[in-house]
Short mmCIF file of C-alpha atoms in Angstrom, two decimals:
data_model
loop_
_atom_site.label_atom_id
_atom_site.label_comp_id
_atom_site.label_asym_id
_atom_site.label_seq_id
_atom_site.Cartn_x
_atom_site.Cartn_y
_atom_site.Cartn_z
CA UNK A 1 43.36 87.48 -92.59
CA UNK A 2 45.74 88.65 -94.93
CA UNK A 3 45.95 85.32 -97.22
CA UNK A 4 41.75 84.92 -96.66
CA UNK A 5 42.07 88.54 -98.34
CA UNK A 6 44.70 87.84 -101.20
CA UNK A 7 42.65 84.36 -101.67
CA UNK A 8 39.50 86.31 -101.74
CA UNK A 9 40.78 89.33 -104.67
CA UNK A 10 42.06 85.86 -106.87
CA UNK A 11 39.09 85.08 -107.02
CA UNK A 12 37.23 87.97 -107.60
CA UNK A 13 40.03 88.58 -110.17
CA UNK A 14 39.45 85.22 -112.14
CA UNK A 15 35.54 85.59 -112.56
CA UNK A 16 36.05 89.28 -113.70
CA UNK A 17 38.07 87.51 -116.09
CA UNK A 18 35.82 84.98 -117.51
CA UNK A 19 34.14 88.18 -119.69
CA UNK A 20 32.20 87.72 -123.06
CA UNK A 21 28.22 88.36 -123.29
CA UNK A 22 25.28 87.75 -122.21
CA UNK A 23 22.01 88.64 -124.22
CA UNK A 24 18.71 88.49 -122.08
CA UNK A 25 15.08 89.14 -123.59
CA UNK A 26 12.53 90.03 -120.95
CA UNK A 27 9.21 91.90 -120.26
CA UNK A 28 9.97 95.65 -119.90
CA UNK A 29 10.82 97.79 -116.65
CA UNK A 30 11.61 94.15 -114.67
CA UNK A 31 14.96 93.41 -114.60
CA UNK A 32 17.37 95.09 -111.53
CA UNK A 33 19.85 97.62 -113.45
CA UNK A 34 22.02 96.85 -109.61
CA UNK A 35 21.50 93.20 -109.48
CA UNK A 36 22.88 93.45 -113.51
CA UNK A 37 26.00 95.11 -112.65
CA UNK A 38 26.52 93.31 -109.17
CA UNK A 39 26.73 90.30 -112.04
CA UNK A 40 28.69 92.41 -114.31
CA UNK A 41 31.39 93.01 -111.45
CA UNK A 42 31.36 89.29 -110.30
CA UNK A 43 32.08 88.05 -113.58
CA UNK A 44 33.06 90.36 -116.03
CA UNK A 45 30.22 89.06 -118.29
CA UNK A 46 28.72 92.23 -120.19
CA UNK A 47 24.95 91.83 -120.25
CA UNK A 48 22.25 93.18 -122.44
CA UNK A 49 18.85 93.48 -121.71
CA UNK A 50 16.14 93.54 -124.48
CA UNK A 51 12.72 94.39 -123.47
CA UNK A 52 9.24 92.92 -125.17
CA UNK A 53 5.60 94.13 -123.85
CA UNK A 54 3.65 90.69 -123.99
CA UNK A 55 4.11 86.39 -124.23
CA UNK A 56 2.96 86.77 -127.58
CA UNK A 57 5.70 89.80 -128.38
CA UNK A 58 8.49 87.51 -127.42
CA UNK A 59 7.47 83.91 -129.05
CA UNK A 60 6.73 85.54 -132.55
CA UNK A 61 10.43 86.75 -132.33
CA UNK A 62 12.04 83.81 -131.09
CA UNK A 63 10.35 81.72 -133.25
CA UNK A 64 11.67 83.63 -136.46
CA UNK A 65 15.11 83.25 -135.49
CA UNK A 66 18.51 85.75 -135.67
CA UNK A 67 17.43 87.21 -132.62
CA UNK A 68 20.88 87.04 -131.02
CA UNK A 69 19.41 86.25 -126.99
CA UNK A 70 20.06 83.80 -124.70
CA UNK A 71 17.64 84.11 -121.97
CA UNK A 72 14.04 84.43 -122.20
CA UNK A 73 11.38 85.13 -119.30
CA UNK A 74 8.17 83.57 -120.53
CA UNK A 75 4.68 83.47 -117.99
CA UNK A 76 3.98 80.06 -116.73
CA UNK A 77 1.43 79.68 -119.01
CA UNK A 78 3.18 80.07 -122.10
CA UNK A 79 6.56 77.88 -121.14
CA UNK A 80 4.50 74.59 -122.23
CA UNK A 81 4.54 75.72 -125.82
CA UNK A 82 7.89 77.06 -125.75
CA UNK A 83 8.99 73.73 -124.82
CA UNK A 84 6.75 71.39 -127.16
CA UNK A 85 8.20 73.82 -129.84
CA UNK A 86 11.96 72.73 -128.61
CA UNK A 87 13.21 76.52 -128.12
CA UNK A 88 14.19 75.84 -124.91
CA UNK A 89 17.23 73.66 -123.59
CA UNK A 90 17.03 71.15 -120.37
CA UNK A 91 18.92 72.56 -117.46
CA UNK A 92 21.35 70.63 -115.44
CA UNK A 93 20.99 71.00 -111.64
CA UNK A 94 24.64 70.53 -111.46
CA UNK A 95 25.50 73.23 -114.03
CA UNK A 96 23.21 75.26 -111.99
CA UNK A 97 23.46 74.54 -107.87
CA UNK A 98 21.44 77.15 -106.77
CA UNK A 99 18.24 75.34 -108.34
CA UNK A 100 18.31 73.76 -104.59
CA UNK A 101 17.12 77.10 -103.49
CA UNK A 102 13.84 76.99 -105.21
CA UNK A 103 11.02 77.46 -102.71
CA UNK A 104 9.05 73.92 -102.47
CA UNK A 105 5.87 75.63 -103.92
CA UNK A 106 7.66 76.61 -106.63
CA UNK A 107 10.15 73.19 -107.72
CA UNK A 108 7.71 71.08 -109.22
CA UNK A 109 5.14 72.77 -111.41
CA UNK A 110 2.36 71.60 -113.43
CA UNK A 111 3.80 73.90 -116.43
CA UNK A 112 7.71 72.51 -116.25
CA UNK A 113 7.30 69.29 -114.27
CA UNK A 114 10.69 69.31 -112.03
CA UNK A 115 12.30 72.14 -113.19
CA UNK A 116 13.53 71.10 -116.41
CA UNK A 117 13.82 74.16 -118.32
CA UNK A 118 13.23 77.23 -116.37
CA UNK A 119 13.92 78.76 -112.90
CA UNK A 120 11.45 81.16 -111.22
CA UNK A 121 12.06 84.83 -111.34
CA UNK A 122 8.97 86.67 -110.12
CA UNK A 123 5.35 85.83 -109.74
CA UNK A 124 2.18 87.87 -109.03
CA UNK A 125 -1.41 88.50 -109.91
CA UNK A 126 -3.29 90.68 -112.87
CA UNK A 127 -5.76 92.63 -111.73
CA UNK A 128 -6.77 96.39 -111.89
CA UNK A 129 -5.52 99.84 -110.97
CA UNK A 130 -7.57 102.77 -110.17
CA UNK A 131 -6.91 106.64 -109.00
CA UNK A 132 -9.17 106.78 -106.72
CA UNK A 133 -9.05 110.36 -106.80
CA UNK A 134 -11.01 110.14 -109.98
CA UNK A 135 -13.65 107.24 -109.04
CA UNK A 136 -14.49 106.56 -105.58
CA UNK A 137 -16.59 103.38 -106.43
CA UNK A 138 -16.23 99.89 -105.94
CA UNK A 139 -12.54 99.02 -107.72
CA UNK A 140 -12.21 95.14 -107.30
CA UNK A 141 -14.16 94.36 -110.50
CA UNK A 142 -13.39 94.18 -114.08
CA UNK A 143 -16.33 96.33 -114.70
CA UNK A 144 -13.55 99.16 -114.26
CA UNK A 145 -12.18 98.51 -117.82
CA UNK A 146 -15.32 96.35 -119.49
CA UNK A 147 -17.64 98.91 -118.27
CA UNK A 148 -16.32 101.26 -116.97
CA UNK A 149 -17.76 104.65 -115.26
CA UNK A 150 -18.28 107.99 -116.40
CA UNK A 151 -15.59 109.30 -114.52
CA UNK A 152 -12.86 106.55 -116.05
CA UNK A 153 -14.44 106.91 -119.47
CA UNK A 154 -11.24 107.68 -122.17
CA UNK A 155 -8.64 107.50 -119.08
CA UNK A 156 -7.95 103.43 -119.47
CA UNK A 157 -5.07 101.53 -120.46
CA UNK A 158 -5.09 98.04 -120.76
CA UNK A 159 -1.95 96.08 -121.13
CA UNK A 160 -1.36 94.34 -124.41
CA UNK A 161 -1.17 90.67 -122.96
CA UNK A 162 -3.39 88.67 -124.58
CA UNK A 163 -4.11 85.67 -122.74
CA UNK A 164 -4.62 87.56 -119.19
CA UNK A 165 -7.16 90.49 -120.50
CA UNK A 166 -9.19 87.66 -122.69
CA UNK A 167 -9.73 85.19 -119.67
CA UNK A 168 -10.51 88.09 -117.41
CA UNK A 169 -12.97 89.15 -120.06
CA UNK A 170 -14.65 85.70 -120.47
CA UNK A 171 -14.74 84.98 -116.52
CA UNK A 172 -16.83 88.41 -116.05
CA UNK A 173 -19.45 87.38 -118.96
CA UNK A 174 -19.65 84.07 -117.13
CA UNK A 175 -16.99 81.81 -118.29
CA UNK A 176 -14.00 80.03 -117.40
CA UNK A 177 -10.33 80.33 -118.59
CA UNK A 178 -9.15 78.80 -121.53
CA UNK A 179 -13.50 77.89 -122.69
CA UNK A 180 -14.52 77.12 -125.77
CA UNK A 181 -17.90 77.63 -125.57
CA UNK A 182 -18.39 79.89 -129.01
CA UNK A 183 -21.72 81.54 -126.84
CA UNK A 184 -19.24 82.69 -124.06
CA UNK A 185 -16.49 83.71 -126.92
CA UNK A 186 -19.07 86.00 -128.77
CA UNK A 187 -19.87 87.86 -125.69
CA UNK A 188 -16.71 88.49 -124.54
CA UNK A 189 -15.54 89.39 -127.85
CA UNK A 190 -17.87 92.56 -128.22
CA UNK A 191 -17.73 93.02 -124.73
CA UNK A 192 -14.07 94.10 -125.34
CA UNK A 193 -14.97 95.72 -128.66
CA UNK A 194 -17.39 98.04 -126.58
CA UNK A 195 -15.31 98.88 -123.98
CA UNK A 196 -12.00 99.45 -126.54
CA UNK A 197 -13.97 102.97 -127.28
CA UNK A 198 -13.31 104.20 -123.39
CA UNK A 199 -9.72 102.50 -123.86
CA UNK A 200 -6.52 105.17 -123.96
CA UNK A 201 -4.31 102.72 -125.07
CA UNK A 202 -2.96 99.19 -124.55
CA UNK A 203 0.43 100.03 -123.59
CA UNK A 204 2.22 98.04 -120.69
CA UNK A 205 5.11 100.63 -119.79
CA UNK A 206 2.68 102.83 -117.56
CA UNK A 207 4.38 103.14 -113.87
CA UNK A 208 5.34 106.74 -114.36
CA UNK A 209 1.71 107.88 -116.27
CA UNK A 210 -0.45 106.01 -113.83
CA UNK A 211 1.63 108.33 -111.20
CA UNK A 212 1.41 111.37 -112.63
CA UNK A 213 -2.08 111.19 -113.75
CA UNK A 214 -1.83 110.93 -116.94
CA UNK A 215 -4.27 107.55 -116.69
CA UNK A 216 -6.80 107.25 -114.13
CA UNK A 217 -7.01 102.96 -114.79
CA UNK A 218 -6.98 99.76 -116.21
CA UNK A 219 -5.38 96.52 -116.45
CA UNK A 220 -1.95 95.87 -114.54
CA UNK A 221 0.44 94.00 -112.33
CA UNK A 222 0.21 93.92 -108.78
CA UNK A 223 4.37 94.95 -108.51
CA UNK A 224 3.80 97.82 -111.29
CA UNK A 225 0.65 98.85 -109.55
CA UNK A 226 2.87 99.18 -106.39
CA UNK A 227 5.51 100.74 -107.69
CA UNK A 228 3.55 103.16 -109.23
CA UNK A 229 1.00 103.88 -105.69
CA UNK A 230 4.78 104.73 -104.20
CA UNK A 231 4.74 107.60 -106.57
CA UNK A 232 1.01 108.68 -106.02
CA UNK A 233 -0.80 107.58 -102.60
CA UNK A 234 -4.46 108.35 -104.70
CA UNK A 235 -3.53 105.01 -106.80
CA UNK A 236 -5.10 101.91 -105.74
CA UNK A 237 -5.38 97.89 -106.51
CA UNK A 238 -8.25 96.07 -107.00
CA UNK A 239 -9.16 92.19 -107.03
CA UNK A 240 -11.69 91.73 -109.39
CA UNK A 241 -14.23 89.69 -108.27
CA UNK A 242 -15.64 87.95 -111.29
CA UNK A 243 -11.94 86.31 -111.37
CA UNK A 244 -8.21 87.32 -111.39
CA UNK A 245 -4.84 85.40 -112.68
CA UNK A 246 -1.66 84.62 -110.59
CA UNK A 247 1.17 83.89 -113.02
CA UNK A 248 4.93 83.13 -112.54
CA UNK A 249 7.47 84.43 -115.30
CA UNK A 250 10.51 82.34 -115.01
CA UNK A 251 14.11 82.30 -116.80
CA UNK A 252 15.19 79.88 -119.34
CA UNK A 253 17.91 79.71 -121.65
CA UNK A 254 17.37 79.17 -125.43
CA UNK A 255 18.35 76.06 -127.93
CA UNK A 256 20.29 78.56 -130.36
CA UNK A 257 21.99 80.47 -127.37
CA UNK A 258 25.58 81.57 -128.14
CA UNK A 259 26.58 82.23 -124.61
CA UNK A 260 25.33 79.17 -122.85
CA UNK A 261 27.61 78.66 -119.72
CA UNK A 262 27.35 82.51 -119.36
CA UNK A 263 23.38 81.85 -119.53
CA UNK A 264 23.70 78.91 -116.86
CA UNK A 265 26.30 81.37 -114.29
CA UNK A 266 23.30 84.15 -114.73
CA UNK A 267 20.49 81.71 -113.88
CA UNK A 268 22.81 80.42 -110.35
CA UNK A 269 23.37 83.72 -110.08
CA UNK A 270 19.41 85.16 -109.33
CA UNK A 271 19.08 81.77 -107.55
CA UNK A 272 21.09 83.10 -104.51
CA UNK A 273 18.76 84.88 -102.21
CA UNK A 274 20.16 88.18 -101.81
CA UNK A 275 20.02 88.51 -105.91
CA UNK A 276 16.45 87.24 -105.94
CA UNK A 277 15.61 89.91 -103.55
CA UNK A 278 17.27 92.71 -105.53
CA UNK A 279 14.99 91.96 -108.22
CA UNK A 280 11.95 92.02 -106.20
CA UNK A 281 12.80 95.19 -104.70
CA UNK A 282 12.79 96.79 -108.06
CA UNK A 283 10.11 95.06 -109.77
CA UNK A 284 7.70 94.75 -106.76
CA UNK A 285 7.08 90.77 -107.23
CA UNK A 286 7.38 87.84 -105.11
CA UNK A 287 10.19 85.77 -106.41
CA UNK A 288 10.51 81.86 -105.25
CA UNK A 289 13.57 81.54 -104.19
CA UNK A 290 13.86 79.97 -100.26
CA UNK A 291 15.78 82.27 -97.96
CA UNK A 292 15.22 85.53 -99.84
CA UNK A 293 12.62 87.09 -97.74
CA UNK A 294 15.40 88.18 -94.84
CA UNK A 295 16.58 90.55 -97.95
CA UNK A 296 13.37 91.70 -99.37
CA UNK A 297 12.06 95.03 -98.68
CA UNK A 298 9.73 95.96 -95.39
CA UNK A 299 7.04 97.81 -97.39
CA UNK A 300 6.48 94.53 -99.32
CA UNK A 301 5.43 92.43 -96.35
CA UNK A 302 2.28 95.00 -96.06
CA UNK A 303 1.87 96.05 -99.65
CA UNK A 304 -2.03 95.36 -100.19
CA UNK A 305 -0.71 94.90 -103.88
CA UNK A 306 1.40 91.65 -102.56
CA UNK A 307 -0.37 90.41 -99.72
CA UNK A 308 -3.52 89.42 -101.01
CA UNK A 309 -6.53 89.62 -98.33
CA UNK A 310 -8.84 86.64 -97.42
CA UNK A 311 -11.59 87.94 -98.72
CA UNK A 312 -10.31 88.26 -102.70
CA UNK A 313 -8.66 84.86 -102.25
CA UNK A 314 -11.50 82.75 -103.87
CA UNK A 315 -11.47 84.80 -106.98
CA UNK A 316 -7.96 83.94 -107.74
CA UNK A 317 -7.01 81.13 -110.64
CA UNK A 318 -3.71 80.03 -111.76
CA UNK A 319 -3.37 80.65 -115.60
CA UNK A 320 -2.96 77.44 -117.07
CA UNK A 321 -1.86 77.07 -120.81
CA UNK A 322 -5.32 77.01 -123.12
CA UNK A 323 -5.71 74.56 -125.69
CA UNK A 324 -4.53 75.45 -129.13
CA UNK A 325 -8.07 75.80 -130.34
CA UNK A 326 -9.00 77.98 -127.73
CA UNK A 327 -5.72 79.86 -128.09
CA UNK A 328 -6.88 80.58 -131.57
CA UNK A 329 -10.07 81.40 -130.98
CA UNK A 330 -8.39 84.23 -128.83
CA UNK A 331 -6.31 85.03 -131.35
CA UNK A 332 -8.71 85.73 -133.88
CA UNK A 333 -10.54 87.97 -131.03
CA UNK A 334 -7.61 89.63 -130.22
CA UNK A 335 -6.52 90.26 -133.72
CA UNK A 336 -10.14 91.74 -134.22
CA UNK A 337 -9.61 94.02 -131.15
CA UNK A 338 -6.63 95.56 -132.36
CA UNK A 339 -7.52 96.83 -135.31
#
């Protein structure tokens, strides 16, 4: 027991060694400040966290270089471009072992066929939250930001990702993701003008206003939404039924990354269950890694923001990256919307 011990404080001793930096650049309010210094302590790698509100946020920076990071957490839907654009480098599955423990679902993936640039980290739906202390109506529609009630009226935010709110938008004026059907464009365009007026704010960082009251609804994640109904039992998430997204935001490390193997240890590292389940329990997410659901919270097998019932199943759709005319045409409606 006593050498096991000694053998066991070497080598806790040599990774605490192994220092220098690490420099990650993900969405806001998602990344565990434990499972961070449970790293820290295992390898005596400093890491700094960066936050951005929205895909579009985080490509415009990357793209224009001296940003300094090494790990970015792009949606599913976005990782396509990132790659075709060569800002992303191939992983290794022997640099990175832990790869193994990607759930099956999750390993081969229309968006990075076989894994060959990103990991998962979490994945959920977008749909809507609601304080149903303030409206007592019917909550799994889009209607509750597009048209929304009296009672809602100048208590909405709507979170500033583009590609998510605009294919919501089109599939309640009758459309499909990613269209390019200029009819179906034109209506959803000034069906988000009109509603912008009843709009508080597009801000993504909400959790602790949605709980205190401070917004009544709008847009959001099913994890935030959860984390934020912990705070305030009047909050509530809705499915809406003209159509919802499920995404997956997964880790990759980036071409011009100074601290590559430090990158690669950090990626094995929130491949082990336990880890994987440390960031679920603070973010509120599923997170595709086999073997972590004997870590993950109790309150998450029941959430009604995780498990999604049968009956708002068939409105779900996996984003999917759009074309790049379409992604311009939401661009240009987005861009309108803003100002």
């Amino acid at each position: 027991m006593l050498a096991a011990g000694a053998l066991a404080a070497s080598t806790a001793m040599a990774a605490a060694q192994d220092g220098g930096q690490l420099n990650i650049y993900n969405w806001g309010n998602y990344t565990s400040p434990e499972m961070i210094e449970k790293f820290e302590e295992e390898t005596g790698i400093t890491v700094t966290v960066t936050d951005f509100d929205s895909n579009d946020t985080a490509l415009t920076r990357i793209r224009a270089g001296g940003h300094g990071f090494d790990i970015v957490v792009p949606s599913n839907n976005y990782v396509p471009i990132w790659v075709e654009a060569g800002l992303l480098q191939e992983l290794d599955p022997e640099e990175i072992p832990n790869m193994a423990n990607i759930a099956e679902r999750w390993r081969d993936v229309p968006w990075d066929p076989n894994r060959t640039h990103t990991v998962p980290w979490q994945w959920g739906t977008t749909g809507v939250i609601v304080n149903t202390s303030v409206y007592e109506g019917d909550i799994d529609t889009s209607a509750i930001f597009l048209d929304p009630p009296d009672e809602l009226k100048g208590k909405i935010n709507v979170i500033p990702e583009m590609t998510d709110v605009m294919n919501m938008t089109v599939r309640y004026v009758g459309g499909e993701q990613c269209t390019e059907d200029r009819d179906i464009l034109r209506q959803a365009r000034d069906k988000l003008v009109e509603a912008k007026q009843h709009w508080i704010a597009l801000d993504y960082g909400t959790v602790d206003a949605y709980a205190a009251g401070d917004i009544a609804a709008g847009v959001y994640w099913n994890g935030a939404s959860m984390r934020a109904r912990l705070q305030n039992e009047d909050l509530a998430y809705g499915y809406p039924k003209e159509g919802y997204p499920i995404w997956m935001d997964s880790a990759a490390i980036l071409t011009d990354a100074q601290n590559t193997e430090n990158a690669k240890k950090f990626l094995n590292f929130v491949l082990e269950p336990e880890n994987a389940a440390m960031i679920s329990e603070f973010a509120r997410y599923a997170n595709g890694v086999e073997g972590s659901d004997e870590f993950m919270p109790e309150d998450m097998t029941t959430a009604p923001e995780i498990v999604v019932a049968p009956e708002h199943e068939e409105a779900a759709y996996f984003s999917v990256t759009c074309p790049a005319e379409t992604q311009q045409l939401y661009t240009q409606i987005w861009t309108e919307l803003l100002r």
